[in-house]
GROMACS .gro file of C-alpha atoms in nm:
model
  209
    1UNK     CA    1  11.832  12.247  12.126
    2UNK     CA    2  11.760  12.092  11.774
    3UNK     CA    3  11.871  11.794  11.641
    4UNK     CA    4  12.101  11.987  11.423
    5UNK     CA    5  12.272  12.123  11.671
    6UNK     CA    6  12.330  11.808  11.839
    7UNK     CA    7  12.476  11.676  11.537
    8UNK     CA    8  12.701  11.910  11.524
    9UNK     CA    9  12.796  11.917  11.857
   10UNK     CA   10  12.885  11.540  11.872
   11UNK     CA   11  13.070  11.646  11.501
   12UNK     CA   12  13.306  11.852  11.644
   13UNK     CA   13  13.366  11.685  12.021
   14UNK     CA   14  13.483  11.362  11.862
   15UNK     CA   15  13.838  11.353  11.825
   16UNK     CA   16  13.983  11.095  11.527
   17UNK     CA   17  14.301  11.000  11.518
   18UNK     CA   18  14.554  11.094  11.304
   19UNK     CA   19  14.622  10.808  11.118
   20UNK     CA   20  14.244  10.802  11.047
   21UNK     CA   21  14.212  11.092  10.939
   22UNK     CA   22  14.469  11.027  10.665
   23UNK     CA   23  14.312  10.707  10.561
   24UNK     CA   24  13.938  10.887  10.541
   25UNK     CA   25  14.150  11.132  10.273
   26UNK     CA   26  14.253  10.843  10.111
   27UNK     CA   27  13.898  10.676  10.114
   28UNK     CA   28  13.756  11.010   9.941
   29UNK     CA   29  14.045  11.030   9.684
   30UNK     CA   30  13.913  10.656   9.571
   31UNK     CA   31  13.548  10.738   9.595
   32UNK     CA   32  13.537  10.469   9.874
   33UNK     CA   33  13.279  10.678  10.112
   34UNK     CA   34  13.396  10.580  10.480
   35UNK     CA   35  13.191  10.556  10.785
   36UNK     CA   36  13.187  10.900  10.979
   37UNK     CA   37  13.367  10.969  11.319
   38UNK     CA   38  13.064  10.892  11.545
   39UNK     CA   39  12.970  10.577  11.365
   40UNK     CA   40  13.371  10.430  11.353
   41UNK     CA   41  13.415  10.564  11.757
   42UNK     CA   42  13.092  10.332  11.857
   43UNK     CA   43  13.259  10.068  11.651
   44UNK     CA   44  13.614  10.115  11.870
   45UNK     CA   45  13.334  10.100  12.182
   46UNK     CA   46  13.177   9.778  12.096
   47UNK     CA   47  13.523   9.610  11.981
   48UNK     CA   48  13.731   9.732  12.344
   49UNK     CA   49  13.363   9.649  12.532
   50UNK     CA   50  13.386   9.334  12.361
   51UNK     CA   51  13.719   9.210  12.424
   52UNK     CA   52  13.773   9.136  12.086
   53UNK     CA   53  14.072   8.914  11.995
   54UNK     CA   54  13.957   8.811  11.606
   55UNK     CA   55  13.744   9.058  11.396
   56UNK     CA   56  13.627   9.063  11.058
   57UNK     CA   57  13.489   9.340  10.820
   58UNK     CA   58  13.298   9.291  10.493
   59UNK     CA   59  13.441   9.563  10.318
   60UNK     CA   60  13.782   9.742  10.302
   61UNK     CA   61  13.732  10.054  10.133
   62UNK     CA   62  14.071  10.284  10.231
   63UNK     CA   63  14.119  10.115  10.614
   64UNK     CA   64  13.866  10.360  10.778
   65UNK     CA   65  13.664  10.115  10.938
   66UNK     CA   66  13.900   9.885  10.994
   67UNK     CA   67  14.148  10.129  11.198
   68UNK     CA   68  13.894  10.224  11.404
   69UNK     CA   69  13.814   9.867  11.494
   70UNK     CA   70  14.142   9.834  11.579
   71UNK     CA   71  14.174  10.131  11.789
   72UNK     CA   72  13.955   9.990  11.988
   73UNK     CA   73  14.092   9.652  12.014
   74UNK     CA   74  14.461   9.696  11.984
   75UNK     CA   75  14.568   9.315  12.008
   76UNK     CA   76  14.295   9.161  11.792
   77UNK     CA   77  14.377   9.062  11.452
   78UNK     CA   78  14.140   9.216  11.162
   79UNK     CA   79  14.070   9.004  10.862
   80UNK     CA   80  13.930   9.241  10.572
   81UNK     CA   81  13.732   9.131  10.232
   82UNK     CA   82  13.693   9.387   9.975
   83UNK     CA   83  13.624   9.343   9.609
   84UNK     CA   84  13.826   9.591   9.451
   85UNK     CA   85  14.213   9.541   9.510
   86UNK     CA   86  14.273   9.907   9.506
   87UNK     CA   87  14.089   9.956   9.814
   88UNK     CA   88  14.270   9.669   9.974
   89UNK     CA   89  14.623   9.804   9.871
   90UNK     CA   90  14.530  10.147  10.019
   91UNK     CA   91  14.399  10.036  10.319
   92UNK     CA   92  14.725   9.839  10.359
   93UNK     CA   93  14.882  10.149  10.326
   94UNK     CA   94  14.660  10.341  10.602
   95UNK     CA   95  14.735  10.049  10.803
   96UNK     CA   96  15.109  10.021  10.813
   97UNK     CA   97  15.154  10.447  10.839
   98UNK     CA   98  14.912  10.353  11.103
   99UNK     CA   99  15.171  10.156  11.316
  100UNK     CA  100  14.929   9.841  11.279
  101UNK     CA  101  15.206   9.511  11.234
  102UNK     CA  102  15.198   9.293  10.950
  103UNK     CA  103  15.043   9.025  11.178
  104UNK     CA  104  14.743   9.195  11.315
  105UNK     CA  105  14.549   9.255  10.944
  106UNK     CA  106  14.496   8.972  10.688
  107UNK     CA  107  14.383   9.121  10.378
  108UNK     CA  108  14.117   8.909  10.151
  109UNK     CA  109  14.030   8.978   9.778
  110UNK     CA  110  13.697   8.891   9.653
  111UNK     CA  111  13.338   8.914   9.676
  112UNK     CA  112  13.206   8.895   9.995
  113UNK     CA  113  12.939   8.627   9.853
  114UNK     CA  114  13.254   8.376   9.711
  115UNK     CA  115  13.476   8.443  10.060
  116UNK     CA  116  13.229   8.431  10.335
  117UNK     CA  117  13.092   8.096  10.275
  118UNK     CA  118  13.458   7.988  10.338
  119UNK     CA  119  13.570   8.120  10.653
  120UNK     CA  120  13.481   7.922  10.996
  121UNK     CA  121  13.185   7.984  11.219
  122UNK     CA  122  13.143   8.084  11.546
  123UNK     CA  123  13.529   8.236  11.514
  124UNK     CA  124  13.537   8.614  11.579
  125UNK     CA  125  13.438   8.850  11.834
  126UNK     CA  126  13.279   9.148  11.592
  127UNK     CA  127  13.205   9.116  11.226
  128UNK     CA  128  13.127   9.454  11.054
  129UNK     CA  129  12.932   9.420  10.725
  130UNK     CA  130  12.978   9.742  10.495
  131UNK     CA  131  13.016   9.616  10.160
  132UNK     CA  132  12.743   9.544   9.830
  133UNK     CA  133  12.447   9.766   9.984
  134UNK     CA  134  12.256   9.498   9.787
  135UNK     CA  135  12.362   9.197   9.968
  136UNK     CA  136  12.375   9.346  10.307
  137UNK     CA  137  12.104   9.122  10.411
  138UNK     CA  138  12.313   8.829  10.280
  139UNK     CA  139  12.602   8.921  10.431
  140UNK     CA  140  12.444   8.997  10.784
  141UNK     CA  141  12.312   8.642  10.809
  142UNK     CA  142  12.718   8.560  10.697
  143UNK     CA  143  12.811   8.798  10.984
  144UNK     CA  144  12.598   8.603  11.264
  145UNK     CA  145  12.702   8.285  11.162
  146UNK     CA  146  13.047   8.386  11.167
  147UNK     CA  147  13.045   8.556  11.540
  148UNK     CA  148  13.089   8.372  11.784
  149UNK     CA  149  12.841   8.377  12.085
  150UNK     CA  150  12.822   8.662  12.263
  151UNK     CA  151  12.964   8.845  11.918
  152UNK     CA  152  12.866   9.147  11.773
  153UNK     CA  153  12.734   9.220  11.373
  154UNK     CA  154  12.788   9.569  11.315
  155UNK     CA  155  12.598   9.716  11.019
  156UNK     CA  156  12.670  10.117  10.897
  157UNK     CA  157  12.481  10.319  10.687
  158UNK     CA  158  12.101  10.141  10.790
  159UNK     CA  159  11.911  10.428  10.737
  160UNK     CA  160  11.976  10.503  10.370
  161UNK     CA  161  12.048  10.878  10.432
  162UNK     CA  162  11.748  10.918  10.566
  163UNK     CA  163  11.506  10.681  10.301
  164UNK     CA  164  11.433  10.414  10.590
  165UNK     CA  165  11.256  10.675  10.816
  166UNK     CA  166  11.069  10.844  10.491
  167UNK     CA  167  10.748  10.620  10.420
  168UNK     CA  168  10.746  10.763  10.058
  169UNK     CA  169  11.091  10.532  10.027
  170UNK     CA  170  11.019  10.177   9.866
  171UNK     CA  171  11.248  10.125   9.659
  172UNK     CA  172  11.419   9.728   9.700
  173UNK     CA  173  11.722   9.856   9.954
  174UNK     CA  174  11.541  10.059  10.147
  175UNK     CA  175  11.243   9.817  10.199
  176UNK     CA  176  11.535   9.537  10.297
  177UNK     CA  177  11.697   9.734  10.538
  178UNK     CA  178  11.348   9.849  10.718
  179UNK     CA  179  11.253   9.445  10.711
  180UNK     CA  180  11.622   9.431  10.901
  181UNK     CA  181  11.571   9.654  11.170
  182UNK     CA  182  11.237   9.538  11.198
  183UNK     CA  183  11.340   9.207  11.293
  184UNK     CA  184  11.663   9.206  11.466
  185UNK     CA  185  11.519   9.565  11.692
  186UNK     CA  186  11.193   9.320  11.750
  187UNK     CA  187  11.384   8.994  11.865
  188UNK     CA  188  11.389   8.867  12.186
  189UNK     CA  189  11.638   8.591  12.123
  190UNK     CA  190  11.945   8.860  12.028
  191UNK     CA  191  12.036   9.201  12.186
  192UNK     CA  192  12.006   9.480  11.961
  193UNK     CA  193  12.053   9.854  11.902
  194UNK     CA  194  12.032  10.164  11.658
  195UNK     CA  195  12.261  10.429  11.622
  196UNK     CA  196  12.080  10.726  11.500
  197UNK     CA  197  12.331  10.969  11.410
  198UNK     CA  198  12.437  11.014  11.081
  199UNK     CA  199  12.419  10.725  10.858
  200UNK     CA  200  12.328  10.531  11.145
  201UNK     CA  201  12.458  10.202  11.281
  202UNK     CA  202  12.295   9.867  11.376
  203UNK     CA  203  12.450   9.656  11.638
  204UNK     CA  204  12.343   9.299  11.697
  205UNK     CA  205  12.499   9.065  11.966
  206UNK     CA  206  12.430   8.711  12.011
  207UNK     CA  207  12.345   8.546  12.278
  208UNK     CA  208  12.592   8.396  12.510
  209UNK     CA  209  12.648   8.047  12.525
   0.00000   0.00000   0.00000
């Protein structure tokens, strides 16, 4: 079987929600590209495997992301940072039409460079860093100070549509995101994974205290 057909096959045996498949609408009305099925159903895995109870993602876009975390983790409380208040306001939308109360989402406007130094360490249970391709390396350092042991960093979209694996590929983002995988998939002092499929997703837990 090729690869292609794999794809596909995991394309069309993953079942989304309704309410997130009104919010990914939404995200491609804005031009806010969300994370596919496969990626945002791992992330639903790692935040119900987890236990999660606090969660943060670096990056709003239309709620995508952030519904599936939830999905996953149905009494944890999401805090979201996006730069563009449109986003945010949309995503509150997808949210609420979602069912998800008032309580369980805190909603943060700003760059993720100005808000992150702010918030506590060691205080949530999965951090998911989508925002600034630029400063995802930046913001992945944020995300592991910010988890608390035994945490997860989630990080979409690592293998630049396919420019990480292509060793023609050097431009700035795509040489920071091979140095990434190079060191977290290398470490022995943190538990780490790749998600191949589509635009791929790293996962990085902590160690436990």
């Amino acid at each position: 079987m090729t690869s292609s057909a794999v794809v596909r096959f995991v394309h069309e045996a993953l079942a989304e929600p309704e309410a997130i498949v009104r919010a990914r609408q939404s995200a491609l009305e804005l031009g806010a590209a969300p994370v596919s099925a496969a990626v945002g159903a791992q992330c639903a895995v790692i935040a119900a495997a987890s236990g999660a109870r606090s969660m943060i993602e670096i990056g709003t876009g239309a709620g995508v992301s952030g519904l599936w975390l939830l999905h996953g983790a149905p009494d944890a409380v999401l805090t979201t940072i996006d730069k563009e208040p449109e986003h945010l306001a949309e995503a509150r939308k997808s949210f609420q039409a979602a069912g998800v109360g008032s309580s369980r989402a805190r909603y943060i406007t700003g760059r993720a460079a100005e808000v992150l130094p702010r918030m506590n360490e060691a205080s949530y249970d999965v951090v998911l860093v989508d925002a600034d391709p630029e400063d995802v390396l930046e913001n992945v350092e944020h995300g592991l100070r910010l988890v608390r042991a035994g945490g997860t960093v989630l990080v979409p979209r690592v293998l630049a549509s396919g420019r990480v694996a292509d060793p023609v590929a050097r431009d700035q983002l795509t040489t920071d995101l091979r140095g990434l995988l190079s060191e977290t998939l290398g470490s022995t002092t943190i538990i780490s994974s790749l998600l191949p499929i589509d635009e791929g997703l790293l996962q990085i837990t902590t160690a436990r205290a």
